[in-house]
Amino acid sequence: MKVAAPPGAAPLPADVALSHSFAEEQGGGGETHQSAGGDVATLTTQNGVPVSDDQNSLKQGARGPTLIEDFHFREKIFHFDHERIPERVVHARGYGAHGFFELTDSLADITRADLFQRVGEHTPAFVRFSTVAGSKGSADLARDVRGFAVKIYTQEGNWDLVGNNIPVFFIQDAIKFPDLIHAAKPEPDRGFPQAQTAHDNFWDFISLTPESMHMIMWIMSDRTIPRSFRFMEGFGVHTFRLLDAEGKSTFVKFHWKPKLGLQSVVWNEAVKINGADPDFHRRDLWNAITAGDFPEWELGVQLFDEAFAETFDFDVLDPTKIIPEEVLPVRPIGRLVLDRVVDNFFAETEQVAFCTQNVPPGIDFSNDPLLQGRNFSYLDTQLKRLGSTNFTHIPINAPKSPVANFQQDGHMAMRNPVGRANYEPNSWGATTGGPREDPVRGFRSYAEVAEGPKLRIRPESFADHYSQARQFYVSQTAIEQKHIGDALVFELSKVERADIRARIVSHLLNIDGDLAATVADGLALPLPQPAQAARPTIMDLPPSAALSIVGNGPESFEGRKLGILLTDGSDAALLAALAGAVEKEGGVYELIAPKVGAVTLSDGSAMAANHKVDGGPSVLFDAVAVLPSARGAALLAIDKSAKDFVSDAFAHCKFIGIGADAAPLFDKAGLSDDLDEGCLPLGSPKDVGAFLAACKRVRHWPREQAVDLDAQ
Ligand code: HDE
């Protein structure tokens, strides 16, 4: 019987050839093993010498010692031994893709930056998303900030906007960065926990760093467990400057807004995704791009002048503060589209080197002390990581605009100037004397007048650590507030020292009394005194609707994934109707069945699945449809993975479509008495519309009251 391929399945190459050869099989060795086809390239050494046998090292006799003369063996092993470069000291785990930036609204009146001049123009871009604390091999769903680093190859040099998915940061001065990162990473004596902030060192540092309180509200929200990179925002964080041709400055903050809306997973789901698919986010990005569903973000700017900066409640140079969108709207000016996966992970995603100091003419820095410190750190770290000043010669880092200067030599120099002049000024003339400065086109810094005594001091204007933290909290929906409380209780429950837990609660008292009480209660901790605030007056700022994920969620099923649980005998017509409707919405679906090879549907057709039941848990999907036949449901009802499939989907507040014969599975999973409006009948094709309409609402949040002891 012919088996239909599951959605998204890649065809097997037709000409797979086994490549091992044995001297015995070849009648004594010396024979070249057969290549797979006539045009297959001959294997060579790095030196270009054709290789006759890549399966056996050169030995003295069949069972004798390996000969040092075997240059192919030595070169191959030596190259392998050197494959690793140091992982990034932070943001080690990341995933990149290519795309372009398109300008939709010209900023020509505000900046001379070339990429902001001509509406409709495409500028090539590369983006790397990352987690911060975990090592390269850590899991994607760590509760962590996500890096959102964008390199735009403009016609006047690369612009690196090295941002995060959260618009504020933990600290106000770069000198504290090593302490912050040491505290967050695995504790140095024991080497754990990996990719987690739920430990004493992190919360000890935080409890002694009140400036981090606004960031703590963000990282304890579901922003740090995004559903996918495609459903999260990005922020430049710092205030930058835009400069026009006359050198006039406008302050700017950069925002990336995902076209698909915001969406996160829930914590219990994140924990399980990490086990089921530690590559969940990178796989999602790869699959979306290769399927032609190109992820897209809108670039928005908040533009303001010195007068605004002076009247704003907070210092615009303080990276622990936002400018709420209600105070200063975000003006959309362009879009970023990711339309090409990398050809080689190491060459592109690993070797890409972002540097905050990479700005083209027309974009400049502010005096934000975090940004100033970063401008030193990124160049330094690339030299360490990539090993040579010539890291800009690597294709992923090389500008796509002309490069001409007198910098020369060094390890692995790939771009070598020709001619006699390697200095300037010189008198070799226009043709042979090399490049010259261009005072008009060239980069010029904002001519800021600065004076004052040299001091190690924090400005008074940075002193309010709680008002915006409170504003973030009160801007969340009730369910999001609950998740912040749950996250704090979870993290602090992993902290061994009670005094550290209490110190955090003492800060929470300055943010929101109910939150502090909830967390103290969750930890069975008596309420401490509020922390002493550097600035005692805590402002009650109005809520900002832009800060909620739930309030800014997807409006359709586009870009989301339905998991369909099938068995032999499942209704073929219903499956076809459901699959068609999901695709029409711009979503995708995957099939889960007892055996991946095939299920035989009600009409006798065979359909291959994407996952075996225990390999495709419901945490991998946004919503699920459970459509077994009567006999299939009886079999699934005794299977632990199938019961987990439905009970997790229920616990994670997912919309569940329930097939006509699925009841035994729900009975055995203990759910039949609890089914709610988020569990919809899916017995025939006519039910499909209502089910998918419900799925647009992302989650059935009221259910959380029923499935969570903390919500009682
Ligand atoms: Fe970074 N950061 N950072 N950072 N950062 C690095 O550079 C640093 C900060 C961010 O995908 C490192 O190439 C200092 C804020 C991203 O390759 C390093 C300070 C924001 C990435 C470094 C900060 C970021 C990095 C490590 C405090 C959001 C990943 C490897 C002053 C606006 C880029 C590397 C990629 C990477 C230093 C704070 C974002 C060591 C000193 C604030 C997205 O240079």
XYZ file of C-alpha atoms and ligand atoms in Angstrom, residues 87-91 94 128-130 146-149 161-164 166 168-171 173-178 235-238 319 349-350 352-356 369-374 376-382 385, ligand 1:
98
model
C 31.774 29.800 22.975
C 30.416 33.283 23.581
C 30.854 34.264 27.233
C 27.158 35.172 27.200
C 24.526 34.401 24.536
C 21.868 31.064 19.409
C 20.956 35.892 15.570
C 18.550 35.042 18.392
C 19.964 33.628 21.607
C 16.468 36.330 24.458
C 19.122 38.128 22.431
C 17.857 39.776 19.251
C 21.005 40.814 17.393
C 21.681 46.652 16.519
C 22.509 44.169 19.276
C 19.281 44.065 21.242
C 17.201 41.830 23.486
C 13.201 42.944 26.761
C 15.419 47.268 29.850
C 18.483 45.746 31.489
C 19.565 44.576 34.949
C 22.265 47.156 35.589
C 26.722 50.712 34.472
C 28.786 48.308 32.337
C 31.287 47.855 35.163
C 28.722 45.611 36.895
C 28.306 43.258 33.894
C 30.935 40.675 34.924
C 14.429 46.239 21.498
C 17.601 48.269 21.010
C 17.259 49.071 24.750
C 19.544 52.123 24.864
C 18.932 51.515 30.498
C 25.637 31.640 13.123
C 28.726 30.820 15.136
C 28.908 36.135 13.162
C 30.418 38.878 15.296
C 28.107 41.622 16.457
C 29.646 44.838 17.758
C 27.540 47.630 19.213
C 26.943 54.107 30.512
C 25.921 50.588 29.583
C 26.166 51.313 25.865
C 29.503 53.050 26.305
C 30.874 49.977 28.069
C 29.461 47.608 25.462
C 34.537 48.319 24.253
C 33.436 44.797 25.122
C 32.169 43.515 21.802
C 35.314 44.153 19.761
C 37.430 42.704 22.523
C 35.325 39.556 22.785
C 35.412 38.923 19.010
C 36.556 34.284 20.224
Fe 25.863 41.908 25.457
N 27.555 40.888 25.111
N 26.778 42.940 26.925
N 24.115 42.860 25.937
N 24.915 40.909 24.031
C 27.723 39.925 24.203
O 29.514 39.706 22.704
C 28.105 42.996 27.124
C 23.945 43.806 26.884
C 23.648 41.100 23.594
O 24.187 36.873 18.883
C 29.144 39.486 24.045
O 29.835 38.550 20.808
C 28.427 43.950 28.144
C 22.696 44.502 26.711
C 23.326 40.146 22.564
O 26.361 37.102 18.819
C 29.894 40.447 24.963
C 27.227 44.442 28.565
C 22.122 43.912 25.622
C 24.477 39.379 22.401
C 28.771 41.245 25.577
C 26.203 43.816 27.786
C 23.019 42.898 25.162
C 25.451 39.893 23.335
C 29.379 38.021 24.247
C 26.954 45.451 29.665
C 20.747 44.233 24.999
C 24.653 38.207 21.465
C 29.621 37.443 22.879
C 27.453 46.703 29.439
C 20.638 45.577 24.525
C 25.153 38.627 20.128
C 29.663 38.582 21.994
C 25.247 37.441 19.202
C 26.744 39.395 23.437
C 29.025 42.221 26.459
C 24.824 44.072 27.985
C 22.684 42.075 24.028
C 30.831 39.823 25.962
C 29.803 44.295 28.643
C 22.172 45.663 27.550
C 22.014 40.006 21.820
O 30.705 41.310 24.231
